[in-house]
Amino acid sequence: MQKIRMTTPLVEMDGDEMTRILWKMIKEELLLPFIDLKTEYYDLGLAHRDETEDQVTIDSANAARKYGVAVKCATITPNAARMEEYHLKEMYKSPNATIRAILDGTVFRAPIVVKGIEPTVKTWKKPITIARHAYGDVYKAVDMRVPASGKAELVFTGDDGSQIRETIHEFQGPGILQAMHNLDSSIGSFARSCFNYALETGQDLWFATKDTISKKYDHTFKDIFQEIFEKEYEARFDAEGIEYFYTLIDDAVARVIRSEGGYIWACKNYDGDVMSDMVATAFGSLAMMTSVLVAPDGTTEYEAAHGTVQRHYYKHLKGEETSTNSVATIFAWTGALRKRGKLDEIPELVEFADRLEKATLDTIESGTMTKDLALITSLEEVRAVNSEDFIKAVRERLE
Ligand code: NAP
Ligand code: MG
């Protein structure tokens, strides 16, 4: 059999623990036999991040900008326990945060919908993709415990010394205060990433805030989205037959629950944090969620939404059998290969990505799945398999 040729390398970001084990199996069983795989390899495994003092993470993000498409394995975000476990020189930042800061991107999370794993919400037939703004608001807020009665003011001092001042509240006793911010530039990048992703995937885009109550803060989000939409995207949306739709956040929540799915829901930072867990859980499983980072310049990085599955890795190290779900990691690869194929005009690569996804879903729909899915499936004839046998079953179908 002739292997599919690639012209531009994918930026490959390897990772940690159980997902690193799955990564290797996926490459060996599902990719290398079929594709003349071209990647520029970056080892973001924690040991190598430590050796390079995290330079490798920065280099990998710059390579993603250079080539346009990356695929990333889950990685450990160091904490105190990891400092000891890996004898780290420093408590490095989350690689995802580092990469996101360099690419200035927005994260889109979408469930992989498969027969036999039914959403809790009966009307949902198609995936709902959550786009979460990744900068500012309550995540960069300053807050304060007010000790006693007194006056709280919000003051802005311009570089020329001029001031804008507002009274927040005249406290009669103790209370609490919080001040948060966002940037027109960041909101604009967020908007463009969402509009681009809607065009790329042919889905409607919904956006919601509480602009009736937050008349300057949330209203600015609404205005920036609207202005960019009208100036840069409206004609292309019309041509694609897709829609940009703005509403209030509470109305959006009600509409989402009544909907069939099949659109992108853009959320402010905090709303996205909360709603993405709601949507992921209601669709069935964290192991069936993909995550795509899209930068305003079009750079795209694909990964699974889950972590390194540490508990399974420790079992694996003890020689015990694991049944870790590799679907989201397989879909990270297919997403990246499809994108590379489209950019480089290699239809065989796009078609291979489609076939690999279909083989993966058909395997589950025919009853062969990992334990996490076997526990929640509505199918009756189920064969729960280990990590490796699932990937081998997909390989058989692919062939
Ligand atoms: P996790 O890796 O997502 O796993 C949490 C639990 O969810 C697992 O113990 C397992 O439950 C279940 N699970 C998740 N993915 C699964 C899969 N593919 N197949 C089967 N079950 C799956 O989260 P964690 O254990 O809290 O975090 C481990 C490490 O991952 C941390 O060091 C964290 O920093 C990192 N992390 C990385 C990313 C990323 O790179 N994007 C994201 C999140 C976390 P059972 O144990 O009940 O089987
Ligand atoms: Mg959260």
XYZ file of C-alpha atoms and ligand atoms in Angstrom:
448
model
C 0.000 0.000 0.000
C 1.180 3.487 -0.937
C 1.549 5.757 2.106
C -0.045 9.194 2.007
C 2.551 11.899 1.446
C 2.704 15.133 3.411
C 4.376 18.356 2.292
C 4.489 20.546 5.434
C 5.309 19.124 8.860
C 2.812 19.112 11.711
C 4.155 20.524 14.941
C 4.028 17.553 17.316
C 3.999 18.355 21.046
C 4.499 15.175 23.058
C 3.353 15.066 26.681
C 3.158 13.117 29.922
C 2.036 9.970 31.723
C -0.786 7.801 30.342
C -1.497 10.094 27.418
C 2.171 9.842 26.387
C 1.751 6.052 26.273
C -1.428 6.400 24.173
C 0.325 8.929 21.926
C 2.960 6.399 20.930
C 0.406 3.622 20.372
C -1.751 5.883 18.186
C 1.230 6.844 16.048
C 2.452 3.281 15.651
C -0.903 1.600 15.037
C -3.049 4.233 13.388
C -0.803 6.752 11.649
C 2.634 5.477 10.621
C 1.341 2.438 8.658
C -0.824 4.727 6.505
C 0.930 8.095 6.313
C 4.440 9.169 5.515
C 4.127 11.226 8.678
C 6.040 14.493 8.680
C 6.298 16.189 12.050
C 8.566 18.638 13.789
C 8.819 16.999 17.204
C 8.864 18.867 20.533
C 9.033 16.885 23.744
C 6.891 18.718 26.295
C 7.192 15.820 28.742
C 7.922 17.350 32.149
C 11.465 15.954 32.388
C 12.448 17.606 29.111
C 10.668 20.850 29.978
C 12.804 20.899 33.115
C 16.025 20.167 31.199
C 15.343 23.081 28.870
C 13.946 25.303 31.648
C 10.680 25.345 29.694
C 12.310 26.797 26.563
C 10.953 23.788 24.638
C 7.384 24.951 25.302
C 8.142 28.410 23.931
C 9.954 26.901 20.927
C 7.000 24.617 20.203
C 4.565 27.547 20.260
C 6.797 29.524 17.894
C 6.975 26.505 15.581
C 3.160 26.340 15.640
C 3.077 29.962 14.459
C 5.576 29.186 11.740
C 3.809 26.118 10.315
C 0.204 26.933 11.281
C -0.915 23.546 12.655
C 0.053 21.708 15.855
C -1.125 18.631 17.717
C -0.532 18.398 21.462
C -0.556 15.581 23.991
C -1.810 16.287 27.533
C 0.908 17.603 29.842
C 1.439 17.890 33.577
C 0.978 21.329 35.101
C 3.509 21.285 37.935
C 2.370 21.750 41.534
C 4.164 21.132 44.836
C 3.791 17.343 44.559
C 5.225 17.332 41.019
C 8.183 19.495 42.138
C 9.210 16.618 44.369
C 8.229 13.783 42.039
C 10.295 15.190 39.122
C 12.919 17.119 41.166
C 12.069 20.259 39.197
C 14.242 23.348 39.132
C 11.185 25.579 39.064
C 7.386 25.381 39.253
C 6.815 26.021 35.549
C 3.587 27.532 34.272
C 0.990 25.359 32.572
C 2.233 24.667 29.012
C -1.264 25.410 27.758
C -1.155 28.854 29.369
C 2.306 29.532 27.887
C 1.239 28.438 24.406
C -2.048 30.334 24.628
C -0.225 33.510 25.643
C 2.154 33.250 22.661
C -0.560 32.420 20.143
C -3.122 34.816 21.732
C -5.709 32.170 20.980
C -9.195 31.123 21.975
C -9.985 27.575 23.074
C -12.905 25.750 21.454
C -14.144 22.601 23.170
C -16.453 20.207 21.403
C -17.866 16.819 22.425
C -17.458 13.807 20.134
C -20.971 12.528 19.569
C -21.412 8.778 19.181
C -24.414 6.433 19.183
C -24.707 4.619 22.474
C -23.438 7.522 24.585
C -26.553 9.642 24.873
C -26.556 13.273 26.050
C -28.466 13.929 29.262
C -30.393 16.617 27.366
C -32.700 14.656 25.074
C -33.024 17.312 22.378
C -29.238 17.539 21.742
C -28.402 15.771 18.488
C -25.271 17.615 17.350
C -22.220 18.812 19.289
C -22.246 22.174 21.043
C -18.833 23.840 20.854
C -17.919 26.177 23.694
C -15.525 29.037 22.899
C -14.141 30.497 26.100
C -12.407 33.861 26.260
C -9.100 33.163 27.969
C -8.125 36.586 29.294
C -9.168 38.832 32.151
C -12.398 39.505 34.068
C -12.587 37.808 37.453
C -9.415 35.773 36.678
C -7.346 38.982 36.768
C -9.397 40.803 39.393
C -8.253 42.647 42.491
C -10.501 42.100 45.453
C -10.675 43.512 48.909
C -12.317 42.851 52.251
C -13.828 46.138 53.443
C -13.202 46.288 57.203
C -15.623 49.003 58.329
C -17.762 51.906 57.157
C -16.244 54.222 54.546
C -16.393 55.236 50.896
C -15.160 53.045 48.040
C -14.180 54.728 44.754
C -13.019 53.566 41.337
C -10.237 55.827 40.030
C -8.493 55.792 36.654
C -5.403 57.965 36.261
C -4.351 58.619 32.665
C -0.688 58.922 31.651
C -1.251 62.705 31.475
C -2.420 62.745 35.086
C -6.110 63.324 34.324
C -8.547 61.316 36.433
C -11.901 59.625 36.078
C -13.568 58.873 39.405
C -16.760 57.007 40.367
C -18.211 56.198 43.746
C -18.748 52.464 44.093
C -20.496 52.445 47.444
C -20.729 54.302 50.756
C -20.235 51.435 53.202
C -22.077 51.640 56.540
C -20.241 48.570 57.799
C -17.934 45.758 56.621
C -18.322 44.266 53.159
C -16.458 43.185 50.043
C -15.123 44.827 46.867
C -13.812 43.626 43.523
C -12.342 45.366 40.478
C -11.713 43.600 37.191
C -10.673 44.566 33.704
C -10.425 43.503 30.103
C -8.802 44.929 26.952
C -10.330 45.967 23.639
C -7.454 44.168 21.891
C -8.104 40.888 23.696
C -11.849 41.054 23.127
C -11.179 41.763 19.442
C -8.864 38.738 19.128
C -11.480 36.600 20.839
C -14.162 37.812 18.430
C -12.016 37.176 15.331
C -11.065 33.685 16.520
C -14.763 32.877 16.996
C -15.831 34.281 13.607
C -12.972 32.426 11.866
C -13.817 29.146 13.566
C -17.506 29.507 12.660
C -16.544 30.011 8.997
C -14.100 27.138 9.061
C -16.565 24.661 10.573
C -19.701 26.035 8.862
C -21.557 26.519 12.158
C -23.620 29.404 13.546
C -22.025 31.487 16.283
C -23.906 32.500 19.437
C -22.571 35.057 21.892
C -24.166 36.159 25.129
C -23.337 38.534 28.000
C -25.345 40.486 30.570
C -25.198 43.856 28.823
C -28.564 45.035 30.221
C -27.072 45.055 33.727
C -23.389 45.594 32.927
C -23.978 48.611 30.715
C -20.336 49.500 30.035
C -18.365 46.324 30.740
C -20.451 43.641 29.053
C -21.837 46.141 26.573
C -18.314 46.730 25.266
C -17.987 42.998 24.519
C -21.262 43.144 22.601
C -20.235 46.290 20.674
C -16.766 45.004 19.720
C -18.214 41.722 18.439
C -20.881 43.567 16.444
C -18.457 46.060 14.936
C -15.945 43.406 13.856
C -18.744 41.228 12.523
C -20.201 43.983 10.343
C -16.844 45.222 9.057
C -15.023 41.970 8.426
C -17.323 38.949 8.482
C -20.963 39.619 7.657
C -20.617 39.119 3.905
C -18.680 35.859 4.378
C -21.247 34.564 6.875
C -24.008 35.319 4.354
C -22.086 33.517 1.628
C -21.616 30.459 3.878
C -25.273 30.537 4.968
C -24.363 30.802 8.666
C -25.509 33.258 11.308
C -24.064 35.383 14.116
C -26.569 35.679 16.929
C -26.300 37.790 20.099
C -28.551 37.427 23.130
C -28.532 37.761 26.921
C -26.721 35.024 28.853
C -29.842 33.806 30.692
C -31.786 33.658 27.438
C -28.870 31.778 25.847
C -28.888 29.156 28.604
C -32.606 28.506 28.053
C -32.157 28.321 24.274
C -29.166 25.973 24.531
C -31.171 23.484 26.565
C -34.042 23.558 24.043
C -31.734 23.373 21.003
C -30.554 20.481 18.823
C -26.922 21.612 19.088
C -24.688 22.148 16.090
C -23.373 25.667 16.830
C -20.553 27.488 18.614
C -21.375 29.194 21.887
C -18.920 31.998 22.671
C -18.632 32.748 26.387
C -16.863 35.327 28.507
C -14.103 33.850 30.663
C -16.148 32.904 33.735
C -19.249 31.857 31.792
C -17.025 29.616 29.656
C -15.452 27.997 32.720
C -18.859 27.074 34.111
C -20.707 26.279 30.887
C -17.990 24.088 29.393
C -18.154 21.707 32.349
C -21.945 21.686 32.140
C -21.918 20.932 28.402
C -19.114 18.336 28.689
C -20.824 16.464 31.505
C -24.221 16.555 29.818
C -22.699 15.132 26.634
C -21.418 12.126 28.561
C -17.675 12.044 29.189
C -14.566 14.197 29.548
C -12.701 11.518 27.633
C -14.869 12.356 24.596
C -14.089 16.093 24.464
C -11.702 17.700 22.021
C -10.071 21.045 22.439
C -8.780 23.354 19.712
C -6.786 26.519 20.230
C -7.325 28.987 17.381
C -5.254 32.161 17.095
C -6.438 35.294 15.300
C -3.748 34.691 12.621
C -5.290 31.263 11.962
C -2.688 29.123 13.805
C -4.483 26.055 15.152
C -3.468 23.602 17.873
C -5.452 20.409 18.528
C -5.573 18.408 21.772
C -7.781 16.323 24.046
C -9.648 18.227 26.765
C -8.674 15.771 29.525
C -5.405 15.574 31.454
C -2.633 12.991 31.563
C -4.818 10.440 33.423
C -2.291 10.047 36.217
C -4.164 7.340 38.132
C -4.124 5.016 35.116
C -0.437 5.741 34.497
C 0.540 4.591 37.982
C -1.375 1.349 37.366
C 0.442 1.001 34.034
C 3.806 1.493 35.772
C 2.936 -1.316 38.194
C 2.301 -3.567 35.205
C -1.455 -3.567 35.695
C -3.842 -3.399 32.769
C -5.421 -0.030 31.965
C -8.524 0.862 30.009
C -7.827 4.461 29.098
C -9.957 6.094 26.441
C -7.846 7.316 23.505
C -10.693 8.792 21.425
C -10.079 12.480 22.191
C -6.353 12.050 21.489
C -7.087 10.252 18.198
C -9.413 13.132 17.262
C -6.681 15.648 18.101
C -4.528 13.935 15.443
C -7.336 13.705 12.895
C -8.190 17.376 13.431
C -4.588 18.383 12.820
C -4.124 16.080 9.802
C -7.367 17.299 8.228
C -6.348 20.935 8.693
C -2.862 20.249 7.255
C -4.470 18.410 4.341
C -6.784 21.327 3.608
C -4.034 23.934 3.826
C -1.650 21.921 1.641
C -4.377 20.683 -0.705
C -3.791 17.001 -0.040
C -7.285 15.466 -0.352
C -5.994 11.977 0.621
C -4.919 13.329 3.999
C -8.338 14.917 4.609
C -10.007 11.697 3.541
C -7.742 9.652 5.825
C -8.712 11.846 8.804
C -12.390 11.259 8.007
C -11.842 7.500 7.720
C -9.916 7.270 10.986
C -12.658 9.160 12.824
C -15.307 6.935 11.305
C -13.381 3.761 12.186
C -13.069 5.020 15.788
C -16.777 5.804 16.122
C -17.824 2.579 14.345
C -15.700 0.594 16.794
C -17.603 2.102 19.725
C -20.994 1.827 18.025
C -20.341 -1.857 17.365
C -19.870 -2.343 21.121
C -16.074 -2.318 21.574
C -15.058 0.444 23.982
C -12.954 1.341 27.001
C -14.343 0.920 30.519
C -15.290 4.566 31.086
C -17.737 4.344 28.166
C -18.869 0.790 28.925
C -20.152 2.134 32.257
C -22.420 4.733 30.683
C -23.400 3.317 27.290
C -26.989 2.573 26.336
C -25.810 -0.226 23.992
C -26.612 -3.736 25.156
C -23.844 -5.873 23.679
C -20.651 -4.357 25.048
C -17.050 -5.580 24.987
C -14.954 -3.537 27.445
C -11.313 -3.622 26.329
C -7.947 -2.369 27.533
C -6.148 0.706 26.198
C -4.158 -1.181 23.596
C -6.924 -3.484 22.374
C -9.191 -0.525 21.689
C -6.579 1.037 19.412
C -5.999 -2.355 17.746
C -9.746 -2.741 17.138
C -9.774 0.677 15.451
C -6.777 -0.399 13.330
C -8.638 -3.495 12.141
C -11.608 -1.422 11.067
C -9.374 1.128 9.382
C -7.734 -1.590 7.337
P -7.372 13.801 34.137
O -6.091 13.375 33.593
O -8.312 14.467 33.184
O -8.102 12.554 34.806
C -9.085 12.638 35.809
C -9.914 11.362 35.838
O -10.859 11.409 34.771
C -9.115 10.100 35.609
O -8.533 9.625 36.787
C -10.166 9.188 35.008
O -11.066 8.705 35.990
C -10.953 10.150 34.147
N -10.396 10.278 32.780
C -9.872 11.393 32.202
N -9.490 11.135 30.953
C -9.758 9.828 30.735
C -9.557 8.974 29.624
N -9.005 9.407 28.475
N -9.944 7.676 29.726
C -10.505 7.229 30.852
N -10.716 8.001 31.938
C -10.339 9.279 31.881
O -7.154 14.830 35.331
P -6.168 14.728 36.603
O -5.876 13.326 36.969
O -6.777 15.669 37.554
O -4.839 15.410 36.095
C -3.661 14.671 35.752
C -2.642 15.627 35.180
O -3.119 16.174 33.968
C -2.303 16.803 36.085
O -0.910 16.865 36.280
C -2.807 18.015 35.335
O -1.927 19.112 35.486
C -2.823 17.561 33.915
N -3.828 18.203 33.031
C -3.424 18.528 31.775
C -4.308 19.057 30.870
C -3.824 19.383 29.495
O -2.665 19.164 29.169
N -4.658 19.887 28.642
C -5.650 19.213 31.218
C -6.060 18.848 32.508
C -5.141 18.331 33.400
P -10.874 7.317 36.791
O -9.604 7.466 37.538
O -12.091 7.297 37.651
O -10.823 6.204 35.793
Mg -13.094 24.947 35.280
